[in-house]
CSV table of C-alpha atoms in Angstrom, one decimal:
chain,number,residue,atom,x,y,z
A,1,UNK,CA,1.6,-6.0,-29.1
A,2,UNK,CA,-2.3,-6.5,-28.5
A,3,UNK,CA,-2.4,-3.1,-26.9
A,4,UNK,CA,-1.6,-4.3,-23.6
A,5,UNK,CA,0.2,-2.0,-21.5
A,6,UNK,CA,1.1,-1.6,-17.6
A,7,UNK,CA,2.0,1.1,-15.2
A,8,UNK,CA,2.8,1.3,-11.6
A,9,UNK,CA,1.2,3.5,-8.9
A,10,UNK,CA,3.5,4.7,-6.3
A,11,UNK,CA,3.0,7.0,-3.4
A,12,UNK,CA,4.5,7.4,0.1
A,13,UNK,CA,1.4,8.5,2.0
A,14,UNK,CA,-1.3,5.9,3.8
A,15,UNK,CA,-4.5,5.5,2.0
A,16,UNK,CA,-7.6,6.3,3.8
A,17,UNK,CA,-9.4,2.8,4.1
A,18,UNK,CA,-13.2,4.4,3.4
A,19,UNK,CA,-11.7,6.1,0.5
A,20,UNK,CA,-9.7,3.0,-0.8
A,21,UNK,CA,-12.6,0.7,-0.1
A,22,UNK,CA,-14.9,3.0,-2.4
A,23,UNK,CA,-12.2,2.9,-5.0
A,24,UNK,CA,-12.0,-1.1,-4.8
A,25,UNK,CA,-15.9,-1.3,-5.3
A,26,UNK,CA,-15.6,1.0,-8.6
A,27,UNK,CA,-14.9,-0.6,-12.1
A,28,UNK,CA,-11.6,-0.3,-13.7
A,29,UNK,CA,-12.2,0.1,-17.3
A,30,UNK,CA,-9.7,-1.8,-19.1
A,31,UNK,CA,-7.7,-3.1,-16.3
A,32,UNK,CA,-7.1,-6.7,-16.8
A,33,UNK,CA,-5.0,-7.3,-13.6
A,34,UNK,CA,-3.7,-5.5,-10.8
A,35,UNK,CA,-1.3,-6.4,-8.1
A,36,UNK,CA,0.8,-4.9,-5.1
A,37,UNK,CA,0.9,-3.9,-1.8
A,38,UNK,CA,-0.6,-1.0,0.1
A,39,UNK,CA,-0.7,0.8,3.5
A,40,UNK,CA,-4.0,2.1,5.3
A,41,UNK,CA,-3.3,4.8,7.8
A,42,UNK,CA,-5.6,3.2,10.4
A,43,UNK,CA,-3.0,0.1,10.2
A,44,UNK,CA,0.5,1.5,9.9
A,45,UNK,CA,2.4,-1.6,11.1
A,46,UNK,CA,0.4,-4.0,8.5
A,47,UNK,CA,1.7,-4.6,4.8
A,48,UNK,CA,-1.9,-5.1,2.7
A,49,UNK,CA,-2.0,-6.8,-0.5
A,50,UNK,CA,-4.1,-5.9,-3.4
A,51,UNK,CA,-5.2,-8.5,-6.2
A,52,UNK,CA,-7.4,-8.0,-9.0
A,53,UNK,CA,-8.1,-10.3,-11.9
A,54,UNK,CA,-11.3,-9.5,-13.9
A,55,UNK,CA,-14.1,-8.5,-11.6
A,56,UNK,CA,-12.7,-10.0,-8.6
A,57,UNK,CA,-10.6,-7.7,-6.4
A,58,UNK,CA,-9.3,-9.4,-3.1
A,59,UNK,CA,-7.1,-7.4,-0.3
A,60,UNK,CA,-5.3,-9.3,2.6
A,61,UNK,CA,-2.6,-8.6,5.2
A,62,UNK,CA,0.6,-10.2,4.0
A,63,UNK,CA,3.0,-9.2,6.9
A,64,UNK,CA,4.4,-6.2,8.5
A,65,UNK,CA,6.4,-3.2,7.4
A,66,UNK,CA,9.8,-3.3,8.1
A,67,UNK,CA,9.8,0.0,9.9
A,68,UNK,CA,7.7,-1.7,12.6
A,69,UNK,CA,10.3,-5.2,13.0
A,70,UNK,CA,13.2,-4.5,15.5
A,71,UNK,CA,16.5,-3.9,13.6
A,72,UNK,CA,17.8,-6.8,15.4
A,73,UNK,CA,15.5,-9.3,13.4
A,74,UNK,CA,16.3,-7.4,10.2
A,75,UNK,CA,18.5,-9.4,7.6
A,76,UNK,CA,22.3,-8.5,7.6
A,77,UNK,CA,22.6,-9.0,3.8
A,78,UNK,CA,24.3,-5.9,2.4
A,79,UNK,CA,22.2,-6.1,-0.4
A,80,UNK,CA,19.1,-6.1,1.3
A,81,UNK,CA,20.3,-3.1,3.3
A,82,UNK,CA,21.1,-1.2,0.2
A,83,UNK,CA,17.7,-2.2,-1.2
A,84,UNK,CA,16.1,-0.9,2.0
A,85,UNK,CA,18.0,2.1,2.2
A,86,UNK,CA,16.9,3.3,-1.2
A,87,UNK,CA,13.2,2.7,-0.5
A,88,UNK,CA,13.4,4.3,3.4
A,89,UNK,CA,11.6,7.5,3.8
A,90,UNK,CA,12.1,9.5,6.8
A,91,UNK,CA,8.7,9.9,8.2
A,92,UNK,CA,7.3,6.4,6.7
A,93,UNK,CA,10.1,4.1,6.9
A,94,UNK,CA,9.5,1.3,4.0
A,95,UNK,CA,5.5,2.1,4.2
A,96,UNK,CA,4.5,2.8,0.8
A,97,UNK,CA,1.9,2.3,-2.1
A,98,UNK,CA,3.2,0.1,-5.0
A,99,UNK,CA,0.4,-1.5,-7.2
A,100,UNK,CA,0.9,-2.3,-10.8
A,101,UNK,CA,-2.0,-2.1,-13.2
A,102,UNK,CA,-1.9,-4.3,-16.4
A,103,UNK,CA,-4.8,-4.0,-19.3
A,104,UNK,CA,-6.1,-2.5,-22.8
A,105,UNK,CA,-7.4,1.0,-23.1
A,106,UNK,CA,-6.9,1.7,-19.4
A,107,UNK,CA,-7.2,5.4,-18.6
A,108,UNK,CA,-4.0,5.6,-16.6
A,109,UNK,CA,-4.5,9.4,-15.5
A,110,UNK,CA,-8.0,8.6,-14.1
A,111,UNK,CA,-6.9,5.6,-12.2
A,112,UNK,CA,-3.8,7.6,-10.6
A,113,UNK,CA,-6.2,10.6,-9.9
A,114,UNK,CA,-8.6,8.2,-8.1
A,115,UNK,CA,-5.7,6.5,-6.0
A,116,UNK,CA,-4.3,10.2,-5.2
A,117,UNK,CA,-8.0,11.2,-4.0
A,118,UNK,CA,-7.5,8.3,-1.5
A,119,UNK,CA,-4.4,9.3,0.2
A,120,UNK,CA,-4.4,10.9,3.5
A,121,UNK,CA,-1.9,14.1,4.2
A,122,UNK,CA,-1.1,16.9,1.8
A,123,UNK,CA,2.3,15.9,0.8
A,124,UNK,CA,5.0,13.1,1.2
A,125,UNK,CA,6.9,15.6,3.2
A,126,UNK,CA,4.4,16.1,6.0
A,127,UNK,CA,4.8,14.6,9.3
A,128,UNK,CA,2.2,11.7,9.7
A,129,UNK,CA,-0.7,12.3,12.0
A,130,UNK,CA,-0.6,9.1,13.4
A,131,UNK,CA,-3.4,10.0,16.1
A,132,UNK,CA,-5.8,11.7,13.4
A,133,UNK,CA,-5.4,8.2,11.0
A,134,UNK,CA,-6.8,6.2,14.1
A,135,UNK,CA,-10.1,8.2,14.1
A,136,UNK,CA,-10.6,7.2,10.4
A,137,UNK,CA,-13.3,4.7,9.7
A,138,UNK,CA,-11.9,1.6,8.6
A,139,UNK,CA,-14.4,-0.8,6.7
A,140,UNK,CA,-11.7,-3.5,6.0
A,141,UNK,CA,-12.2,-6.8,7.8
A,142,UNK,CA,-9.7,-7.1,10.9
A,143,UNK,CA,-6.3,-8.5,10.2
A,144,UNK,CA,-5.0,-10.7,12.7
A,145,UNK,CA,-1.7,-11.8,13.5
A,146,UNK,CA,-1.1,-15.6,13.5
A,147,UNK,CA,0.8,-17.5,16.1
A,148,UNK,CA,2.8,-20.5,14.7
């Protein structure tokens, strides 16, 4: 109804920070709302959150990927473990891109292609080049770990 539709963009490889920043700075015709989490190649431990409403797009750190948290601190709940096992990737752990786009008359193919162009590496099966990732330019503000 009302021509509103949604889709979820998912990928396992990390984003090149400069390319993602360029994508964020472009207009997304037809997109009313977007929200989800992402990872930057230069920040492998951090979960980033993207939140867009209208013309405003915000990104921030929301925590750490489970793959970077000592297993002794993981929840012991069987349901949680089953969920994580389904998400786990041999190279990336639980790191992934997962962003939902909601809108009317969105060009889903163009948005997906633009985001695919922001990924580093040739495929999800490639061993990550962690040293090469560190050499990428990163225009995002610094994310700091808060001590409570």
